[in-house]
Amino acid sequence: MTWVEHRAVESDRDGDEMPAWSVLATELESVASGLDQRFVDAGRSLERAYDTVGNLIGSLESVTNALDRDAADRAVATMQANADQLASLPARQKTRQHSLDILQQASGTVQTEIGRVDRTLDLLKICGQYLKVAAAGAHGFAEFADAMVAELDVSEREIHEISKEVGQLASTVPCVVEVNRVLASECARLCPHVPDKLAADAIGLQQNQIEAARRAETIATIARDIRSKLSAAHGALQIGDITRQRLEHVAQACSLLGTAVDELNRAGDPAAASALEGQVMAMLAAQVADAAADLQKESRLLGGNFRAIATQVATMVAPHESSGVERTSDGAFLQLLEQSVADVDAVTAQLRDADMRSTQLGSEASATVRRLGDRLTTIHRVTSGVRIMAWNSDLRSFRMGREGDGLARIATEIRCAVNTLEAVSASIASAFEQLSDAADAIGSPHDGDEATAGSLPEALAVIRAGALLTRQGMSGLDRDAGAIHDIVAAMTSTLDCETAFAEPLARINAKLDALAMPLVEASQSISTTGEQLFHAINAFYTMARERQVHARFSPSQDQPEAEVAALSEEADDCDGLF
């Protein structure tokens, strides 16, 4: 008993004796407090990391949704369509210029032939006067001459209107020719490199957007896995609270043990006090050893988990860093794209103006040709009527015999003039066909013009908005990843419990082992006070694992064997945090 009493007390520097259980309780509470503070700090850091990862995931998801897929496809299609339109411009300009040349040539032909028509009509009028004079009042010839002159007046009015309208049409052609010339000059300056570049930029933009979305989704997937690991780690941090509670329970048990030992000593039963102290100390040593082992195991798992997270953070940033050149050139890329769009849009604006003028000219030419065709039909009718009149006059003069020879010669001259008029009218009709074909070629819309007209600025606005959202979404990646890395590194250091708590817990456990004297048959050697103490200690346990360890030393077997086995399974389920 003297040896036990010697072991159960410690001396401070002043020589005052202090019960070992009191010293142990103080040390246990100190370790529990420090451990709890570490895990509380780690929990707060974990919450910050979780929130930061959540923010990062939100930013990355905004990148994948930065540019609506349909809107992006439409913008790229618009750029490619404009590039194709500009690339086809030289051929279109050549076709337009050819049509304008035909229009000018046909207009000149019509004007020339109209002069011949005028001269022929004048000749016919003169023939009509000659016929009237030569007939000398003979029946029917004067009426024929008057009717022919009246018809010729109709033709003359029609041909003058034709000349006027063709002149107006011809006067508008030089304006369109000049617009076409300026456009051709711009086309020579920009083609083919500008449309080729715009088409390449459109494809490059599409690939850039796809790659940015793919990269963001890859990083977001890693970030979601990190968030899942952080969520699991949040539950595993309970080991800190569990260990704190177990150490506090051991400290409480030390205090209760001190009270029970004092009570037995006062009752004059030091042997019972010694036996109780040895058994309880053995049980408490087992509790501390078990708690320390669980803490070590879970802390190592936590550390491994956080190190894996740190590796994932590095992996998450790696694909972003590998595209650093691309990231730094995003602004320059957009600037070059804007310049290409500006160049193309300026030319397409001129092209739209030229197309508008050409379409207007073509429409006017088509309308003019239709009106001229109607007038030419009138001239054909008049010419046909005059020819019939000439044949009738010839027949009448034939019946008159030699007296009608002069009239016959005039009628023949009229028929020759009518033939000339018909030939000239045919030439004018051919020129009208050329005018009509040229007008149709100039005035017909080109495929894709309506789809692309005025759409480049809108496409660029969509592209610019998507690029801005992409930059904003990716801009916080380095910052957030760095913050996550720092927080995880700090938590890893904070939860390195082996360095901070292994030695104090080992020292406490050594003291408990030194005081432990487990009984072979605890139920036969522990007093009633001891049994009550074991019941009291068992009452404030909160973990199944504590009760399981407690059951190995309890003198009265607080739980039946089946319940102890169940507690063992429960401890395996509840205390394994990873």
Coordinates of C-alpha atoms in Angstrom, one line a residue:
M1 CA 0.0 0.0 0.0
T2 CA 2.9 2.3 0.7
W3 CA 4.2 1.8 -2.9
V4 CA 0.7 2.5 -4.3
E5 CA 0.4 5.6 -2.2
H6 CA 3.8 6.8 -3.3
R7 CA 2.8 6.3 -6.9
A8 CA -0.5 8.0 -6.5
V9 CA 0.9 11.4 -5.6
E10 CA 3.3 13.8 -7.2
S11 CA 5.4 16.6 -5.7
D12 CA 5.7 20.0 -7.1
R13 CA 8.9 22.1 -6.8
D14 CA 7.8 23.5 -3.4
G15 CA 7.4 20.0 -2.0
D16 CA 3.6 20.1 -1.9
E17 CA 2.1 16.8 -2.7
M18 CA -0.7 16.7 -5.4
P19 CA -2.8 13.6 -6.1
A20 CA -1.9 12.0 -9.4
W21 CA -5.5 11.8 -10.6
S22 CA -5.7 15.6 -10.1
V23 CA -2.5 16.1 -12.2
L24 CA -3.8 13.8 -14.8
A25 CA -7.2 15.5 -15.0
T26 CA -5.6 18.8 -15.4
E27 CA -3.3 17.6 -18.2
L28 CA -6.1 15.8 -19.9
E29 CA -8.3 18.9 -19.9
S30 CA -5.4 20.9 -21.3
V31 CA -4.8 18.5 -24.1
A32 CA -8.6 18.3 -24.8
S33 CA -8.9 22.0 -24.9
G34 CA -6.0 22.4 -27.3
L35 CA -7.2 19.6 -29.5
D36 CA -10.7 21.1 -29.6
Q37 CA -9.4 24.5 -30.6
R38 CA -7.4 23.0 -33.4
F39 CA -10.3 21.2 -34.9
V40 CA -12.7 24.1 -34.4
D41 CA -10.2 26.3 -36.4
A42 CA -9.9 23.5 -39.0
G43 CA -13.7 23.4 -39.3
R44 CA -13.9 27.1 -39.9
S45 CA -11.1 26.9 -42.5
L46 CA -13.0 24.0 -44.1
E47 CA -16.1 26.0 -44.4
R48 CA -14.2 28.8 -46.1
A49 CA -12.6 26.3 -48.5
Y50 CA -16.1 24.8 -49.2
D51 CA -17.6 28.3 -49.9
T52 CA -14.6 29.2 -52.1
V53 CA -14.9 26.0 -54.1
G54 CA -18.6 26.7 -54.5
N55 CA -17.9 30.2 -55.8
L56 CA -15.4 28.8 -58.2
I57 CA -17.8 26.2 -59.5
G58 CA -20.4 28.9 -60.0
S59 CA -17.9 31.0 -62.0
L60 CA -16.8 28.0 -64.1
E61 CA -20.4 27.1 -64.8
S62 CA -21.0 30.6 -66.0
V63 CA -18.2 30.1 -68.5
T64 CA -19.9 27.0 -69.9
N65 CA -23.1 29.0 -70.2
A66 CA -21.3 32.3 -71.2
L67 CA -22.2 32.0 -74.8
D68 CA -25.5 30.4 -75.8
R69 CA -24.7 27.5 -78.1
D70 CA -27.3 28.5 -80.7
A71 CA -26.3 32.1 -80.5
A72 CA -22.6 31.2 -80.9
D73 CA -23.4 29.0 -83.9
R74 CA -25.4 31.8 -85.4
A75 CA -22.7 34.3 -84.8
V76 CA -20.0 32.1 -86.4
A77 CA -22.3 31.2 -89.3
T78 CA -22.9 34.9 -89.8
M79 CA -19.2 35.6 -89.9
Q80 CA -18.6 32.7 -92.3
A81 CA -21.5 33.8 -94.5
N82 CA -20.1 37.4 -94.7
A83 CA -16.7 36.0 -95.5
D84 CA -18.1 33.8 -98.2
Q85 CA -20.1 36.8 -99.6
L86 CA -17.0 39.0 -99.6
A87 CA -14.9 36.2 -101.2
S88 CA -17.5 35.9 -104.0
L89 CA -17.5 39.7 -104.5
P90 CA -14.9 39.8 -107.4
A91 CA -17.0 37.4 -109.4
R92 CA -20.2 39.3 -108.6
Q93 CA -18.5 42.6 -109.5
K94 CA -17.4 41.1 -112.8
T95 CA -20.9 39.9 -113.5
R96 CA -22.5 43.2 -112.5
Q97 CA -20.0 45.2 -114.6
H98 CA -20.7 42.9 -117.6
S99 CA -24.4 43.6 -117.2
L100 CA -23.8 47.3 -116.9
D101 CA -21.7 47.2 -120.1
I102 CA -24.5 45.4 -121.9
L103 CA -27.0 47.9 -120.5
Q104 CA -25.0 50.8 -121.8
Q105 CA -24.4 49.1 -125.1
A106 CA -28.0 48.2 -125.6
S107 CA -29.1 51.7 -124.7
G108 CA -26.7 53.1 -127.2
T109 CA -28.0 50.7 -129.8
V110 CA -31.6 51.7 -129.2
Q111 CA -30.7 55.4 -129.4
T112 CA -28.9 54.8 -132.7
E113 CA -31.8 52.7 -134.2
I114 CA -34.3 55.3 -133.0
G115 CA -32.5 57.8 -135.3
R116 CA -33.0 55.5 -138.2
V117 CA -36.7 55.1 -137.2
D118 CA -37.1 58.8 -137.2
R119 CA -35.6 59.2 -140.7
T120 CA -37.7 56.3 -142.0
L121 CA -40.9 57.8 -140.6
D122 CA -40.0 61.2 -142.2
L123 CA -39.5 59.4 -145.5
L124 CA -42.9 57.7 -145.1
K125 CA -44.6 61.0 -144.4
I126 CA -43.0 62.4 -147.5
C127 CA -44.1 59.4 -149.5
G128 CA -47.6 60.0 -148.2
Q129 CA -47.6 63.5 -149.5
Y130 CA -46.2 62.4 -152.9
L131 CA -48.9 59.8 -153.1
K132 CA -51.6 62.3 -152.4
V133 CA -50.3 64.7 -155.0
A134 CA -49.7 62.0 -157.6
A135 CA -53.2 60.6 -157.1
A136 CA -54.6 64.0 -158.2
G137 CA -57.8 63.4 -156.4
A138 CA -58.2 59.8 -157.5
H139 CA -60.6 57.9 -155.3
G140 CA -59.1 56.3 -152.2
F141 CA -55.5 57.5 -152.5
A142 CA -55.9 60.7 -150.5
E143 CA -57.7 58.9 -147.7
F144 CA -54.9 56.3 -147.7
A145 CA -52.3 59.1 -147.5
D146 CA -54.1 60.9 -144.7
A147 CA -54.6 57.6 -142.7
M148 CA -50.9 56.6 -143.2
V149 CA -49.7 60.0 -142.0
A150 CA -51.9 59.8 -138.9
E151 CA -50.5 56.3 -138.1
L152 CA -47.0 57.5 -138.7
D153 CA -47.7 60.3 -136.2
V154 CA -48.6 57.7 -133.6
S155 CA -45.4 55.8 -134.3
E156 CA -43.4 59.0 -134.1
R157 CA -44.8 59.8 -130.7
E158 CA -44.1 56.3 -129.5
I159 CA -40.6 56.3 -130.8
H160 CA -39.9 59.7 -129.1
E161 CA -41.2 58.3 -125.8
I162 CA -38.9 55.3 -126.3
S163 CA -36.0 57.6 -126.9
K164 CA -36.8 59.6 -123.8
E165 CA -37.1 56.7 -121.5
V166 CA -34.0 55.0 -122.8
G167 CA -32.1 58.2 -122.3
Q168 CA -33.3 58.5 -118.7
L169 CA -32.2 54.9 -118.2
A170 CA -28.8 55.4 -119.7
S171 CA -28.2 58.5 -117.6
T172 CA -28.5 56.4 -114.4
V173 CA -26.0 53.8 -115.5
P174 CA -22.8 55.9 -114.9
C175 CA -23.7 56.4 -111.2
V176 CA -24.0 52.6 -110.7
V177 CA -20.8 52.1 -112.7
E178 CA -18.9 54.5 -110.4
V179 CA -20.3 52.7 -107.3
N180 CA -19.2 49.4 -108.8
R181 CA -15.8 50.8 -109.6
V182 CA -15.2 52.0 -106.0
L183 CA -16.4 48.7 -104.7
A184 CA -14.2 46.8 -107.1
S185 CA -11.2 48.9 -105.8
E186 CA -12.1 48.0 -102.2
C187 CA -12.5 44.4 -103.3
A188 CA -9.0 44.4 -104.8
R189 CA -7.6 45.8 -101.6
L190 CA -9.3 43.4 -99.3
C191 CA -9.7 40.2 -101.2
P192 CA -8.9 37.4 -100.7
H193 CA -6.9 37.9 -97.4
V194 CA -9.6 39.7 -95.4
P195 CA -12.5 37.2 -96.1
D196 CA -10.1 34.3 -95.6
K197 CA -8.9 35.8 -92.3
L198 CA -12.5 36.4 -91.2
A199 CA -13.5 32.8 -92.0
A200 CA -10.4 31.6 -90.2
D201 CA -11.2 33.8 -87.2
A202 CA -14.7 32.5 -87.2
I203 CA -13.5 28.9 -87.0
G204 CA -10.8 29.9 -84.5
L205 CA -13.4 31.6 -82.4
Q206 CA -15.6 28.5 -82.5
Q207 CA -12.7 26.3 -81.4
N208 CA -11.7 28.8 -78.8
Q209 CA -15.2 28.8 -77.3
I210 CA -15.4 25.0 -77.4
E211 CA -12.0 24.7 -75.8
A212 CA -12.9 27.3 -73.1
A213 CA -16.1 25.6 -72.3
R214 CA -14.4 22.2 -72.2
R215 CA -11.6 23.5 -70.0
A216 CA -14.1 25.1 -67.7
E217 CA -16.1 21.9 -67.4
T218 CA -13.0 19.9 -66.7
I219 CA -11.9 22.2 -64.0
A220 CA -15.5 22.4 -62.6
T221 CA -15.6 18.5 -62.5
I222 CA -12.4 18.6 -60.4
A223 CA -13.8 21.3 -58.2
R224 CA -17.0 19.3 -57.6
D225 CA -14.9 16.3 -56.6
I226 CA -12.9 18.6 -54.2
R227 CA -16.1 19.9 -52.8
S228 CA -17.3 16.3 -52.2
K229 CA -14.0 15.5 -50.4
L230 CA -14.3 18.7 -48.3
S231 CA -17.9 17.7 -47.4
A232 CA -16.6 14.2 -46.4
A233 CA -13.8 15.8 -44.4
H234 CA -16.3 18.0 -42.6
G235 CA -17.8 14.8 -41.1
A236 CA -14.4 13.3 -40.4
L237 CA -13.4 16.4 -38.4
Q238 CA -15.8 15.0 -35.7
I239 CA -12.8 13.0 -34.6
G240 CA -11.6 16.1 -32.9
D241 CA -14.8 16.5 -30.9
I242 CA -14.9 12.8 -30.2
T243 CA -11.4 12.7 -28.9
R244 CA -12.0 15.8 -26.8
Q245 CA -15.1 14.3 -25.2
R246 CA -13.2 11.0 -24.5
L247 CA -10.3 12.9 -22.9
E248 CA -12.7 15.0 -20.9
H249 CA -14.5 11.8 -19.8
V250 CA -11.2 10.4 -18.7
A251 CA -10.5 13.6 -16.7
Q252 CA -13.9 13.4 -15.1
A253 CA -13.3 9.8 -14.3
C254 CA -10.0 10.8 -12.6
S255 CA -11.9 13.3 -10.5
L256 CA -14.5 10.7 -9.5
L257 CA -11.7 8.3 -8.8
G258 CA -10.1 10.7 -6.4
T259 CA -13.3 11.2 -4.5
A260 CA -13.9 7.4 -4.3
V261 CA -10.3 6.8 -3.1
D262 CA -10.5 9.5 -0.5
E263 CA -13.8 8.0 0.7
L264 CA -12.3 4.5 1.1
N265 CA -9.2 5.8 2.8
R266 CA -11.4 7.7 5.3
A267 CA -13.4 4.5 5.8
G268 CA -10.2 2.8 6.8
D269 CA -10.0 0.5 3.8
P270 CA -6.7 1.5 2.0
A271 CA -6.5 -2.0 0.3
A272 CA -9.9 -1.4 -1.4
A273 CA -8.8 2.1 -2.3
S274 CA -5.5 0.7 -3.9
A275 CA -7.4 -2.0 -5.8
L276 CA -10.0 0.4 -7.1
E277 CA -7.3 2.9 -8.1
G278 CA -5.3 0.3 -10.0
Q279 CA -8.3 -1.1 -11.9
V280 CA -9.7 2.4 -12.8
M281 CA -6.3 3.6 -13.9
A282 CA -5.9 0.5 -16.1
M283 CA -9.3 1.2 -17.6
L284 CA -8.5 4.9 -18.1
A285 CA -5.1 4.0 -19.7
A286 CA -6.9 1.8 -22.1
Q287 CA -9.4 4.6 -22.9
V288 CA -6.6 7.2 -23.6
A289 CA -4.7 4.7 -25.7
D290 CA -7.7 3.8 -27.7
A291 CA -8.7 7.4 -28.2
A292 CA -5.1 8.3 -29.2
A293 CA -5.1 5.4 -31.7
D294 CA -8.4 6.6 -33.2
L295 CA -7.2 10.2 -33.4
Q296 CA -4.0 9.1 -35.1
K297 CA -5.8 6.9 -37.6
E298 CA -8.4 9.5 -38.5
S299 CA -5.9 12.4 -38.5
R300 CA -3.7 10.5 -40.9
L301 CA -6.7 9.8 -43.1
L302 CA -7.7 13.5 -43.0
G303 CA -4.1 14.5 -43.8
G304 CA -4.1 12.1 -46.8
N305 CA -7.4 13.5 -47.9
F306 CA -6.2 17.1 -47.8
R307 CA -3.0 16.2 -49.5
A308 CA -5.1 14.6 -52.3
I309 CA -7.2 17.8 -52.5
A310 CA -3.9 19.8 -52.8
T311 CA -2.9 17.6 -55.7
Q312 CA -6.3 18.1 -57.3
V313 CA -6.0 21.9 -56.9
A314 CA -2.7 21.8 -58.7
T315 CA -4.3 19.6 -61.4
M316 CA -7.2 22.0 -61.6
V317 CA -5.0 25.0 -62.2
A318 CA -2.6 23.2 -64.6
P319 CA -4.8 23.2 -67.7
H320 CA -5.6 26.8 -67.1
E321 CA -2.0 27.7 -66.8
S322 CA -1.1 25.7 -69.9
S323 CA -3.3 28.0 -71.9
G324 CA -1.7 31.2 -70.5
V325 CA -0.5 32.3 -73.9
E326 CA -4.0 31.8 -75.2
R327 CA -5.5 33.7 -72.2
T328 CA -3.2 36.6 -72.6
S329 CA -4.0 36.8 -76.3
D330 CA -7.8 36.7 -75.8
G331 CA -8.0 40.5 -75.8
A332 CA -5.7 40.8 -78.8
F333 CA -7.6 38.0 -80.6
L334 CA -10.9 39.9 -80.0
Q335 CA -9.3 43.2 -81.1
L336 CA -8.0 41.6 -84.4
L337 CA -11.4 40.0 -84.9
E338 CA -13.1 43.4 -84.4
Q339 CA -10.8 44.9 -87.0
S340 CA -11.6 42.2 -89.5
V341 CA -15.3 42.6 -88.8
A342 CA -14.9 46.4 -89.2
D343 CA -13.1 46.0 -92.6
V344 CA -15.7 43.5 -93.8
D345 CA -18.6 45.5 -92.5
A346 CA -17.4 48.6 -94.3
V347 CA -17.1 46.7 -97.6
T348 CA -20.4 45.0 -97.1
A349 CA -22.0 48.4 -96.4
Q350 CA -20.6 49.5 -99.8
L351 CA -21.8 46.3 -101.3
R352 CA -25.3 46.8 -99.9
D353 CA -25.3 50.3 -101.4
A354 CA -24.1 49.0 -104.7
D355 CA -26.6 46.2 -104.6
M356 CA -29.4 48.6 -103.7
R357 CA -28.5 50.9 -106.5
S358 CA -28.1 48.0 -108.9
T359 CA -31.4 46.5 -107.8
Q360 CA -33.1 49.9 -108.2
L361 CA -31.5 50.3 -111.7
G362 CA -32.5 46.7 -112.6
S363 CA -36.0 47.3 -111.5
E364 CA -36.2 50.6 -113.4
A365 CA -34.7 49.0 -116.4
S366 CA -37.1 46.1 -116.3
A367 CA -40.1 48.5 -116.0
T368 CA -38.7 50.6 -118.8
V369 CA -38.2 47.5 -121.0
R370 CA -41.8 46.5 -120.4
R371 CA -43.1 49.9 -121.3
L372 CA -40.8 50.1 -124.3
G373 CA -42.0 46.7 -125.4
D374 CA -45.6 48.0 -125.3
R375 CA -44.6 51.0 -127.4
L376 CA -42.7 48.8 -129.8
T377 CA -45.8 46.7 -130.2
T378 CA -47.7 49.8 -131.2
I379 CA -45.0 50.6 -133.8
H380 CA -45.2 47.1 -135.2
R381 CA -49.0 47.5 -135.5
V382 CA -48.6 50.8 -137.3
T383 CA -45.9 49.4 -139.5
S384 CA -48.1 46.4 -140.4
G385 CA -51.0 48.7 -141.2
V386 CA -48.9 51.0 -143.4
R387 CA -47.6 47.9 -145.3
I388 CA -51.2 46.8 -145.9
M389 CA -52.1 50.3 -147.1
A390 CA -49.1 50.3 -149.4
W391 CA -50.2 47.0 -151.0
N392 CA -53.7 48.3 -151.4
S393 CA -52.4 51.4 -153.1
D394 CA -50.3 49.2 -155.4
L395 CA -53.2 47.1 -156.4
R396 CA -55.3 50.2 -157.1
S397 CA -52.6 51.8 -159.2
F398 CA -52.3 48.5 -161.2
R399 CA -56.0 48.7 -162.1
M400 CA -55.4 52.3 -163.4
G401 CA -53.0 51.0 -166.0
R402 CA -50.2 53.4 -167.2
E403 CA -51.9 56.2 -165.3
G404 CA -51.1 54.4 -162.1
D405 CA -47.4 53.8 -162.7
G406 CA -46.3 56.9 -160.6
L407 CA -48.6 55.8 -157.8
A408 CA -47.2 52.3 -158.0
R409 CA -43.6 53.5 -157.7
I410 CA -44.5 55.6 -154.6
A411 CA -46.3 52.5 -153.1
T412 CA -43.2 50.4 -153.8
E413 CA -41.1 53.1 -152.1
I414 CA -43.4 53.0 -149.1
R415 CA -43.1 49.2 -148.9
C416 CA -39.3 49.5 -148.9
A417 CA -39.4 52.1 -146.1
V418 CA -41.7 49.8 -144.2
N419 CA -39.2 46.9 -144.6
T420 CA -36.5 49.2 -143.3
L421 CA -38.7 50.2 -140.4
E422 CA -39.4 46.6 -139.6
A423 CA -35.7 45.7 -139.7
V424 CA -34.9 48.6 -137.4
S425 CA -37.7 47.6 -135.1
A426 CA -36.3 44.1 -134.9
S427 CA -32.9 45.5 -134.0
I428 CA -34.6 47.6 -131.3
A429 CA -36.4 44.5 -130.1
S430 CA -33.2 42.6 -129.9
A431 CA -31.6 45.5 -127.9
F432 CA -34.7 45.4 -125.6
E433 CA -34.0 41.7 -124.9
Q434 CA -30.4 42.6 -124.0
L435 CA -31.7 45.4 -121.8
S436 CA -34.2 43.0 -120.1
D437 CA -31.5 40.3 -119.5
A438 CA -29.1 42.8 -118.1
A439 CA -31.8 44.4 -115.9
D440 CA -32.7 41.0 -114.5
A441 CA -29.0 40.2 -113.9
I442 CA -28.4 43.5 -112.1
G443 CA -31.6 43.6 -110.2
S444 CA -31.7 39.9 -109.0
P445 CA -30.9 39.4 -105.3
H446 CA -27.9 37.3 -104.4
D447 CA -28.1 34.2 -102.2
G448 CA -27.3 35.0 -98.5
D449 CA -27.5 38.8 -98.9
E450 CA -30.6 39.2 -96.9
A451 CA -29.3 36.8 -94.2
T452 CA -26.0 38.6 -93.8
A453 CA -26.9 42.2 -94.4
G454 CA -26.4 44.2 -91.3
S455 CA -25.8 41.1 -89.1
L456 CA -22.0 41.4 -88.5
P457 CA -22.2 44.0 -85.8
E458 CA -24.9 41.9 -84.0
A459 CA -22.7 38.8 -84.3
L460 CA -19.7 40.7 -83.0
A461 CA -21.8 41.9 -80.0
V462 CA -22.7 38.3 -79.2
I463 CA -19.1 37.3 -79.5
R464 CA -17.8 40.2 -77.4
A465 CA -20.4 39.5 -74.7
G466 CA -19.5 35.8 -74.6
A467 CA -15.7 36.6 -74.5
L468 CA -16.3 39.1 -71.6
L469 CA -18.3 36.5 -69.6
T470 CA -15.6 33.9 -70.3
R471 CA -12.8 36.2 -69.1
Q472 CA -14.8 37.1 -66.0
G473 CA -15.6 33.5 -65.2
M474 CA -11.9 32.4 -65.6
S475 CA -10.4 35.4 -64.0
G476 CA -11.0 34.2 -60.5
L477 CA -9.6 30.8 -61.1
D478 CA -6.0 31.5 -60.0
R479 CA -7.2 33.5 -57.0
D480 CA -9.7 31.0 -55.8
A481 CA -7.4 28.0 -56.5
G482 CA -4.6 29.8 -54.5
A483 CA -7.0 30.4 -51.7
I484 CA -8.1 26.8 -51.6
H485 CA -4.5 25.6 -51.7
D486 CA -3.5 27.9 -48.8
I487 CA -6.6 26.9 -46.7
V488 CA -6.0 23.2 -47.3
A489 CA -2.3 23.6 -46.5
A490 CA -3.2 25.4 -43.3
M491 CA -5.7 22.7 -42.4
T492 CA -3.2 19.9 -43.1
S493 CA -0.8 21.6 -40.7
T494 CA -3.4 22.2 -38.1
L495 CA -4.6 18.6 -38.2
D496 CA -1.1 17.3 -37.9
C497 CA -2.0 16.0 -34.4
E498 CA 0.8 13.5 -34.1
T499 CA 3.4 16.3 -33.8
A500 CA 1.3 18.4 -31.4
F501 CA -0.5 15.8 -29.3
A502 CA 1.3 12.5 -29.7
E503 CA 3.9 13.3 -27.0
P504 CA 1.5 14.8 -24.4
L505 CA -1.0 11.8 -24.9
A506 CA 1.9 9.3 -24.7
R507 CA 3.1 10.9 -21.5
I508 CA -0.4 10.9 -20.0
N509 CA -0.8 7.3 -21.0
A510 CA 2.5 6.3 -19.5
K511 CA 1.5 7.9 -16.2
L512 CA -1.8 6.0 -16.3
D513 CA 0.0 2.8 -17.2
A514 CA 2.3 3.3 -14.2
L515 CA -0.6 3.6 -11.9
A516 CA -2.6 0.8 -13.5
M517 CA -3.0 -2.5 -11.6
P518 CA -5.7 -4.4 -13.3
L519 CA -7.3 -7.1 -11.2
V520 CA -7.5 -10.7 -12.4
E521 CA -11.1 -11.0 -11.1
A522 CA -12.4 -7.4 -10.8
S523 CA -15.8 -8.5 -9.6
Q524 CA -14.3 -10.4 -6.6
S525 CA -12.0 -7.6 -5.5
I526 CA -13.8 -4.3 -6.1
S527 CA -15.8 -2.8 -3.2
T528 CA -19.3 -1.5 -3.5
T529 CA -17.9 2.0 -3.8
G530 CA -15.9 0.8 -6.7
E531 CA -18.9 -0.7 -8.4
Q532 CA -20.7 2.6 -7.9
L533 CA -17.8 4.5 -9.4
F534 CA -17.7 2.3 -12.5
H535 CA -21.5 2.8 -12.9
A536 CA -21.0 6.6 -12.6
I537 CA -18.2 6.6 -15.1
N538 CA -20.2 4.5 -17.6
A539 CA -23.2 6.9 -17.2
F540 CA -21.5 9.9 -18.8
Y541 CA -20.0 8.1 -21.8
T542 CA -21.4 9.3 -25.2
M543 CA -19.5 7.0 -27.6
A544 CA -20.1 3.3 -28.1
R545 CA -16.3 2.8 -28.3
E546 CA -15.9 4.2 -24.7
R547 CA -18.5 1.7 -23.4
Q548 CA -16.8 -1.1 -25.2
V549 CA -13.4 -0.4 -23.6
H550 CA -15.1 0.3 -20.2
A551 CA -16.8 -3.1 -20.4
R552 CA -13.5 -4.9 -20.3
F553 CA -12.7 -3.5 -16.8
S554 CA -16.1 -3.1 -15.3
P555 CA -16.4 -5.3 -12.1
S556 CA -20.2 -5.8 -12.4
Q557 CA -20.3 -6.2 -16.2
D558 CA -22.6 -3.1 -16.9
Q559 CA -23.6 -4.7 -20.2
P560 CA -24.2 -8.3 -21.1
E561 CA -21.9 -10.0 -23.5
A562 CA -24.4 -9.7 -26.4
E563 CA -24.7 -6.0 -25.7
V564 CA -21.0 -5.6 -25.6
A565 CA -20.7 -7.3 -29.0
A566 CA -23.4 -5.0 -30.4
L567 CA -21.5 -2.0 -29.0
S568 CA -18.4 -3.3 -30.8
E569 CA -20.2 -3.3 -34.1
E570 CA -21.8 0.1 -33.4
A571 CA -18.3 1.5 -32.6
D572 CA -17.0 0.2 -35.9
D573 CA -20.0 1.9 -37.7
C574 CA -20.0 5.2 -35.9
D575 CA -16.4 5.9 -35.0
G576 CA -15.0 5.2 -38.5
L577 CA -15.3 8.6 -40.0
F578 CA -13.8 8.0 -43.4

